[in-house]
PDB file of C-alpha atoms and ligand atoms in Angstrom:
ATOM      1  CA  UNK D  64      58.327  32.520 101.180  1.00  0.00           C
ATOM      2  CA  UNK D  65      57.863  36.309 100.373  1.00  0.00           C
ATOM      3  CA  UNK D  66      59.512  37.583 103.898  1.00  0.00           C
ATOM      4  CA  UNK D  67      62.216  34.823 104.162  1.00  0.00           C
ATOM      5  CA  UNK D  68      65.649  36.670 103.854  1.00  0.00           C
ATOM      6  CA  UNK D  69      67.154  33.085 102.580  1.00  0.00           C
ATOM      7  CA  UNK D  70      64.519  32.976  99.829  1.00  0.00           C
ATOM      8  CA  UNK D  71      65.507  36.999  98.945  1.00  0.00           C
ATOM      9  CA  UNK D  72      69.239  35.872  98.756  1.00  0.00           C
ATOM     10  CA  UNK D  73      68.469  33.276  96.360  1.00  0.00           C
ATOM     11  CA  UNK D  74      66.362  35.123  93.959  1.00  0.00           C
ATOM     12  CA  UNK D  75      68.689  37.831  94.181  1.00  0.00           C
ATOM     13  CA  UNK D  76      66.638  40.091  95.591  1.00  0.00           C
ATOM     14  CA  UNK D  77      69.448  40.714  98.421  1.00  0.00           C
ATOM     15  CA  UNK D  78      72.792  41.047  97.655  1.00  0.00           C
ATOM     16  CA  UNK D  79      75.122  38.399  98.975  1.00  0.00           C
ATOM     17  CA  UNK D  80      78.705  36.447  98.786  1.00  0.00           C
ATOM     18  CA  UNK D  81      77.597  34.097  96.384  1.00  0.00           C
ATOM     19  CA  UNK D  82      80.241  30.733  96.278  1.00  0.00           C
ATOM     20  CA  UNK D  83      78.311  28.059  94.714  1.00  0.00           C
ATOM     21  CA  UNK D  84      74.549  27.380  93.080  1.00  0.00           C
ATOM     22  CA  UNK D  85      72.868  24.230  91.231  1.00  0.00           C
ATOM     23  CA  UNK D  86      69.639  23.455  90.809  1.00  0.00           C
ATOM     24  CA  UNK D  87      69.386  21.918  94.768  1.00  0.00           C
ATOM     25  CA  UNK D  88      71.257  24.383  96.560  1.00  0.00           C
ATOM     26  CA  UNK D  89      72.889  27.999  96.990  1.00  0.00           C
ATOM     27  CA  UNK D  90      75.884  28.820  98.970  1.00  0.00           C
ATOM     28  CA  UNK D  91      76.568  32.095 100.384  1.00  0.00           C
ATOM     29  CA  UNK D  92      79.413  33.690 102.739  1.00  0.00           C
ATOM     30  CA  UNK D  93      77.821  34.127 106.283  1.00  0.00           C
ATOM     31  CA  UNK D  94      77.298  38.362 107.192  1.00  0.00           C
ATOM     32  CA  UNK D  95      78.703  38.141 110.335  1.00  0.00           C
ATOM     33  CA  UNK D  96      81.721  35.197 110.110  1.00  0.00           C
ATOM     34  CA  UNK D  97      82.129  32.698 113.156  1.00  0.00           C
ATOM     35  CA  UNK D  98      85.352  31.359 111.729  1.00  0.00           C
ATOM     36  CA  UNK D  99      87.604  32.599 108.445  1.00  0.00           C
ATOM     37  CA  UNK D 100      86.024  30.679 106.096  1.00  0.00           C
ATOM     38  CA  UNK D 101      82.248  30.545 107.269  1.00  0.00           C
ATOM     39  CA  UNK D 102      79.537  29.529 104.697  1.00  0.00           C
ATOM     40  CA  UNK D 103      76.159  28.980 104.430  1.00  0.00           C
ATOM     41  CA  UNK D 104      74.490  26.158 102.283  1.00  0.00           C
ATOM     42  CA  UNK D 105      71.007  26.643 101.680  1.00  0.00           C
ATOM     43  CA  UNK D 106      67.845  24.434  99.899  1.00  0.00           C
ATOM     44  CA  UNK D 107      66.986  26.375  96.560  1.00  0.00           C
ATOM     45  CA  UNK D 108      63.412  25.103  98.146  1.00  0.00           C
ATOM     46  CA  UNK D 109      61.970  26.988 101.306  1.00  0.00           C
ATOM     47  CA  UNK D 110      61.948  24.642 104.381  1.00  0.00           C
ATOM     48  CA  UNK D 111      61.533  26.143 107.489  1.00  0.00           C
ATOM     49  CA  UNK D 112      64.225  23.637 109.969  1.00  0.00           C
ATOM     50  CA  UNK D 113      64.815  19.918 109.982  1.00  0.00           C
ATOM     51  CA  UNK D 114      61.825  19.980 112.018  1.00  0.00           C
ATOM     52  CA  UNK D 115      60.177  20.749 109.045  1.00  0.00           C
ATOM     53  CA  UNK D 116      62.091  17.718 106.567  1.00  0.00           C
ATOM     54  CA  UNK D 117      60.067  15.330 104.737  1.00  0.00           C
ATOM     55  CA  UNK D 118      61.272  11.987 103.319  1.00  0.00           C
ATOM     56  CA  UNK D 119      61.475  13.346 100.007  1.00  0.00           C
ATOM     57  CA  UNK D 120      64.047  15.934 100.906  1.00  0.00           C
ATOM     58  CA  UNK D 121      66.371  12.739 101.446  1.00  0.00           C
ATOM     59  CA  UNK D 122      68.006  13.506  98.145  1.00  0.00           C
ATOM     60  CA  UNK D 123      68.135  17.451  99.090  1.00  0.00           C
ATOM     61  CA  UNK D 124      70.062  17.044 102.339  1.00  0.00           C
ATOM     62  CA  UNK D 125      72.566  14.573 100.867  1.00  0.00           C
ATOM     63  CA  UNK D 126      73.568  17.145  98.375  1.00  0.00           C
ATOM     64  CA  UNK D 127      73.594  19.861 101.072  1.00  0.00           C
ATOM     65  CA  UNK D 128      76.427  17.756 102.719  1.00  0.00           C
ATOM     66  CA  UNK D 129      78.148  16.370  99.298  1.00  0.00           C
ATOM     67  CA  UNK D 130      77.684  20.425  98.287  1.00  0.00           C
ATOM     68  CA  UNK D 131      79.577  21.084 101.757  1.00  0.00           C
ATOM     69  CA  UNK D 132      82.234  18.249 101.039  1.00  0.00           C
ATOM     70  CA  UNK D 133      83.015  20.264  97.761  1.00  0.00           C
ATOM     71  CA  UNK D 134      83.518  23.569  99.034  1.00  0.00           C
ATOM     72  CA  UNK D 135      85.423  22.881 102.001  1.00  0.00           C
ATOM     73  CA  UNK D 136      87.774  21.413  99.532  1.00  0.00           C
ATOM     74  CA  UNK D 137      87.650  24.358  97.376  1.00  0.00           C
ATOM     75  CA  UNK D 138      88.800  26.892 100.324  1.00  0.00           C
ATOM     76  CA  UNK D 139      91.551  24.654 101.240  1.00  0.00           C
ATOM     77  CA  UNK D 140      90.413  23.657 104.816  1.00  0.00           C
ATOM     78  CA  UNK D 141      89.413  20.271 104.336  1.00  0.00           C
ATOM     79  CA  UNK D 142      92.799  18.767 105.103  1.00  0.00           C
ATOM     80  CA  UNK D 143      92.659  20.751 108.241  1.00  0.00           C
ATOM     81  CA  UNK D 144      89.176  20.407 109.309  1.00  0.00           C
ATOM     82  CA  UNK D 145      86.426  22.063 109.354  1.00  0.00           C
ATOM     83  CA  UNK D 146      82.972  21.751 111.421  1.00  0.00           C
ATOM     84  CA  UNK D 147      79.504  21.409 110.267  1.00  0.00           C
ATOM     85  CA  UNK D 148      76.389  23.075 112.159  1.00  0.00           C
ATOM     86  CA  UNK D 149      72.220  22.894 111.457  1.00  0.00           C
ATOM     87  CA  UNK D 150      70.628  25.347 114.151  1.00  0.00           C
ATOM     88  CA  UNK D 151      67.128  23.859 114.804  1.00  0.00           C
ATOM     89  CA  UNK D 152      64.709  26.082 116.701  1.00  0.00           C
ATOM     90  CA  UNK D 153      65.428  28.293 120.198  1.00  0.00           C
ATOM     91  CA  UNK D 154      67.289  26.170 122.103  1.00  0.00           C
ATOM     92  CA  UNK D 155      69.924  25.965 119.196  1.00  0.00           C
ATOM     93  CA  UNK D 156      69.684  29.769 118.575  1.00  0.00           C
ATOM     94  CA  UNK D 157      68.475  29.346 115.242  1.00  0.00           C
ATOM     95  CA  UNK D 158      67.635  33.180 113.972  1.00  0.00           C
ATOM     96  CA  UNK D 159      66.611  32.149 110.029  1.00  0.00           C
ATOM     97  CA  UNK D 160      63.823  30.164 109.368  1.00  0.00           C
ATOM     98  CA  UNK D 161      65.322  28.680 106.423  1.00  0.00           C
ATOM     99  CA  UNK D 162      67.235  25.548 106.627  1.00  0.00           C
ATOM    100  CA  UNK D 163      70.557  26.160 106.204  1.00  0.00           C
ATOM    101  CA  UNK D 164      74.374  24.288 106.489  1.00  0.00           C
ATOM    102  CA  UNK D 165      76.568  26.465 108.377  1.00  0.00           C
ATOM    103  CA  UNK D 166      80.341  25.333 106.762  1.00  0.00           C
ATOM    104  CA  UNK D 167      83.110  26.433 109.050  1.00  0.00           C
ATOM    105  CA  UNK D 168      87.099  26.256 109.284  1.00  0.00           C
ATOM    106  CA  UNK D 169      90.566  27.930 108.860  1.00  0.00           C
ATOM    107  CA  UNK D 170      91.204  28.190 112.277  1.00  0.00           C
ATOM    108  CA  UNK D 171      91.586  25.456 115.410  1.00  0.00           C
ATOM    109  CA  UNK D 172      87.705  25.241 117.185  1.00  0.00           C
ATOM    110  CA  UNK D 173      87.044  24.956 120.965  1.00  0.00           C
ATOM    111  CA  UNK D 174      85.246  22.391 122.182  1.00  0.00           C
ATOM    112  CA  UNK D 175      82.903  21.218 123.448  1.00  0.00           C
ATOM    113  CA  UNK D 176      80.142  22.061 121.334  1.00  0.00           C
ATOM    114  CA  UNK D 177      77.081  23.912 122.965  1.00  0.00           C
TER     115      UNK D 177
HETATM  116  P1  AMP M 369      71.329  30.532 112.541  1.00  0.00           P
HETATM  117  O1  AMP M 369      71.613  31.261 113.834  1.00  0.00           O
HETATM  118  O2  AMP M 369      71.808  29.105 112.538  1.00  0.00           O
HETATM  119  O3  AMP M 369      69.872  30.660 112.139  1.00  0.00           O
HETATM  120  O4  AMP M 369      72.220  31.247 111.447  1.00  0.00           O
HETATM  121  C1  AMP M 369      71.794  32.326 110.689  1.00  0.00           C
HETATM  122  C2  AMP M 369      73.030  32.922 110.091  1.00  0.00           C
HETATM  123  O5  AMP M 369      72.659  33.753 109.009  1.00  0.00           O
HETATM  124  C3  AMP M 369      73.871  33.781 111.049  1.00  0.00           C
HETATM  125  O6  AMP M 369      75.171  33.232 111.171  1.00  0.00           O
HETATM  126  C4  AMP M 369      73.865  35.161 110.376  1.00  0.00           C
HETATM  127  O7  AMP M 369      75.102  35.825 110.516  1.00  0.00           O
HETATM  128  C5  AMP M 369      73.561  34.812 108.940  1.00  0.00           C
HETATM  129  N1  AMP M 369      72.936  35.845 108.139  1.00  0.00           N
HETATM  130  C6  AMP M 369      71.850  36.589 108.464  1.00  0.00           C
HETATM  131  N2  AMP M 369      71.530  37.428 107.471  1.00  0.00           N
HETATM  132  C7  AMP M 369      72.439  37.206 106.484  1.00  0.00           C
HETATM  133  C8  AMP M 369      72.648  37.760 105.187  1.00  0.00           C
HETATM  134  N3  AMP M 369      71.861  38.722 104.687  1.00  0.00           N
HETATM  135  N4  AMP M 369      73.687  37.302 104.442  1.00  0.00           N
HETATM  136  C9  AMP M 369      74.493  36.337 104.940  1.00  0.00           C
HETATM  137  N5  AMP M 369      74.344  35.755 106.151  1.00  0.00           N
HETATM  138  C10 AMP M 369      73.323  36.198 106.910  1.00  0.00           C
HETATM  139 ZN1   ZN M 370      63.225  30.797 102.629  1.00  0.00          ZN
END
Protein backbone atom coordinates (compact mmCIF):
# COMPACT_ATOMS: atom_id res chain seq x y z
CA UNK A 1 0.00 0.00 0.00
CA UNK A 2 1.58 3.32 -1.30
CA UNK A 3 0.51 5.49 1.99
CA UNK A 4 1.04 2.67 4.59
CA UNK A 5 3.99 3.86 6.87
CA UNK A 6 4.59 -0.10 7.69
CA UNK A 7 4.91 -0.81 3.96
CA UNK A 8 7.51 2.52 3.71
CA UNK A 9 9.55 0.94 6.64
CA UNK A 10 9.90 -2.19 4.88
CA UNK A 11 10.96 -1.02 1.54
CA UNK A 12 13.15 1.29 3.18
CA UNK A 13 11.65 4.13 2.17
CA UNK A 14 11.57 5.32 6.03
CA UNK A 15 14.27 4.95 8.13
CA UNK A 16 13.85 2.64 11.07
CA UNK A 17 15.51 0.31 13.99
CA UNK A 18 15.75 -2.56 11.93
CA UNK A 19 16.29 -6.06 14.32
CA UNK A 20 15.32 -8.85 12.17
CA UNK A 21 13.95 -9.56 8.31
CA UNK A 22 13.17 -12.92 6.24
CA UNK A 23 11.23 -13.38 3.55
CA UNK A 24 7.72 -13.44 5.96
CA UNK A 25 8.43 -10.77 8.23
CA UNK A 26 10.35 -7.45 9.34
CA UNK A 27 11.05 -6.39 12.80
CA UNK A 28 11.58 -2.94 13.81
CA UNK A 29 12.18 -1.02 17.29
CA UNK A 30 8.83 0.79 18.17
CA UNK A 31 9.31 5.11 17.82
CA UNK A 32 7.85 5.80 20.87
CA UNK A 33 8.85 2.60 23.43
CA UNK A 34 6.07 1.25 25.91
CA UNK A 35 8.60 -0.89 27.72
CA UNK A 36 12.75 -1.12 27.32
CA UNK A 37 12.80 -3.51 24.87
CA UNK A 38 9.61 -2.77 22.65
CA UNK A 39 9.44 -4.25 19.08
CA UNK A 40 7.38 -4.43 16.34
CA UNK A 41 6.93 -7.58 14.05
CA UNK A 42 5.39 -6.90 10.91
CA UNK A 43 3.98 -9.16 7.60
CA UNK A 44 6.50 -8.38 4.66
CA UNK A 45 2.74 -8.58 2.99
CA UNK A 46 0.25 -5.57 3.58
CA UNK A 47 -2.76 -6.71 5.72
CA UNK A 48 -4.72 -4.21 7.12
CA UNK A 49 -5.70 -6.04 11.04
CA UNK A 50 -6.61 -9.58 11.95
CA UNK A 51 -9.87 -8.46 10.86
CA UNK A 52 -8.50 -8.54 7.66
CA UNK A 53 -6.59 -12.45 7.99
CA UNK A 54 -7.34 -15.04 5.57
CA UNK A 55 -6.73 -18.79 6.03
CA UNK A 56 -3.78 -18.67 4.00
CA UNK A 57 -1.96 -16.28 6.26
CA UNK A 58 -2.02 -19.36 8.78
CA UNK A 59 1.60 -19.97 7.94
CA UNK A 60 2.35 -15.99 8.16
CA UNK A 61 1.07 -15.51 11.70
CA UNK A 62 2.81 -18.62 13.05
CA UNK A 63 6.08 -17.19 12.00
CA UNK A 64 5.10 -13.75 13.35
CA UNK A 65 4.93 -15.51 16.82
CA UNK A 66 7.96 -18.18 16.24
CA UNK A 67 9.78 -14.68 14.77
CA UNK A 68 8.68 -13.12 18.30
CA UNK A 69 9.85 -16.34 20.27
CA UNK A 70 13.36 -15.67 18.64
CA UNK A 71 13.89 -12.22 19.42
CA UNK A 72 12.70 -12.10 22.81
CA UNK A 73 15.40 -14.60 23.30
CA UNK A 74 17.87 -12.56 21.54
CA UNK A 75 17.33 -9.35 23.94
CA UNK A 76 17.60 -11.47 26.92
CA UNK A 77 14.01 -11.04 28.34
CA UNK A 78 12.58 -14.24 27.66
CA UNK A 79 13.59 -15.80 30.96
CA UNK A 80 11.94 -12.87 32.54
CA UNK A 81 8.93 -12.40 30.51
CA UNK A 82 7.79 -10.49 28.20
CA UNK A 83 4.09 -9.65 26.80
CA UNK A 84 2.68 -9.93 23.42
CA UNK A 85 -0.01 -7.35 21.95
CA UNK A 86 -2.12 -7.23 18.29
CA UNK A 87 -4.18 -3.83 18.41
CA UNK A 88 -7.30 -4.56 16.25
CA UNK A 89 -9.37 -1.54 15.26
CA UNK A 90 -10.67 1.61 17.71
CA UNK A 91 -11.62 0.04 20.58
CA UNK A 92 -8.00 -1.46 20.88
CA UNK A 93 -6.41 1.91 19.86
CA UNK A 94 -4.91 0.53 16.92
CA UNK A 95 -3.21 3.79 15.04
CA UNK A 96 -1.38 1.62 11.94
CA UNK A 97 -3.29 -0.11 9.59
CA UNK A 98 -0.77 -2.68 9.13
CA UNK A 99 -0.82 -5.77 11.12
CA UNK A 100 1.72 -5.76 13.38
CA UNK A 101 3.22 -7.88 16.76
CA UNK A 102 3.95 -5.49 19.38
CA UNK A 103 7.03 -7.56 21.47
CA UNK A 104 7.46 -6.11 24.90
CA UNK A 105 9.68 -6.69 28.18
CA UNK A 106 12.67 -5.71 30.43
CA UNK A 107 10.71 -4.39 33.00
CA UNK A 108 7.78 -5.92 35.54
CA UNK A 109 4.06 -5.04 33.62
CA UNK A 110 0.86 -3.94 35.46
CA UNK A 111 -1.98 -5.70 35.10
CA UNK A 112 -4.72 -6.07 34.18
CA UNK A 113 -4.61 -5.65 30.63
CA UNK A 114 -7.02 -2.99 29.02
P1 LIG B 1 -0.83 0.37 17.36
O1 LIG B 1 -1.34 1.45 18.28
O2 LIG B 1 -1.03 -1.02 17.90
O3 LIG B 1 -1.40 0.53 15.96
O4 LIG B 1 0.73 0.55 17.30
C1 LIG B 1 1.38 1.36 16.37
C2 LIG B 1 2.77 1.56 16.90
O5 LIG B 1 3.60 2.01 15.85
C3 LIG B 1 2.89 2.58 18.04
O6 LIG B 1 3.41 1.94 19.20
C4 LIG B 1 3.84 3.64 17.46
O7 LIG B 1 4.72 4.15 18.44
C5 LIG B 1 4.56 2.86 16.39
N1 LIG B 1 5.10 3.63 15.29
C6 LIG B 1 4.46 4.57 14.55
N2 LIG B 1 5.26 5.06 13.59
C7 LIG B 1 6.44 4.40 13.72
C8 LIG B 1 7.69 4.46 13.03
N3 LIG B 1 7.89 5.28 11.99
N4 LIG B 1 8.70 3.65 13.43
C9 LIG B 1 8.51 2.81 14.48
N5 LIG B 1 7.35 2.70 15.18
C10 LIG B 1 6.34 3.50 14.79
ZN1 LIG C 1 1.37 -1.73 4.92
Amino acid sequence: MTDCIFCKIITGDIPSTNVFRDELVTAFRDLHPAAPTHILIVPNKHIDSINALENRDEPLIGHLFTTARQLAAREGIAEGGFRLIINTNADAGQTVFHLHLHLLGGAPMKHPMG
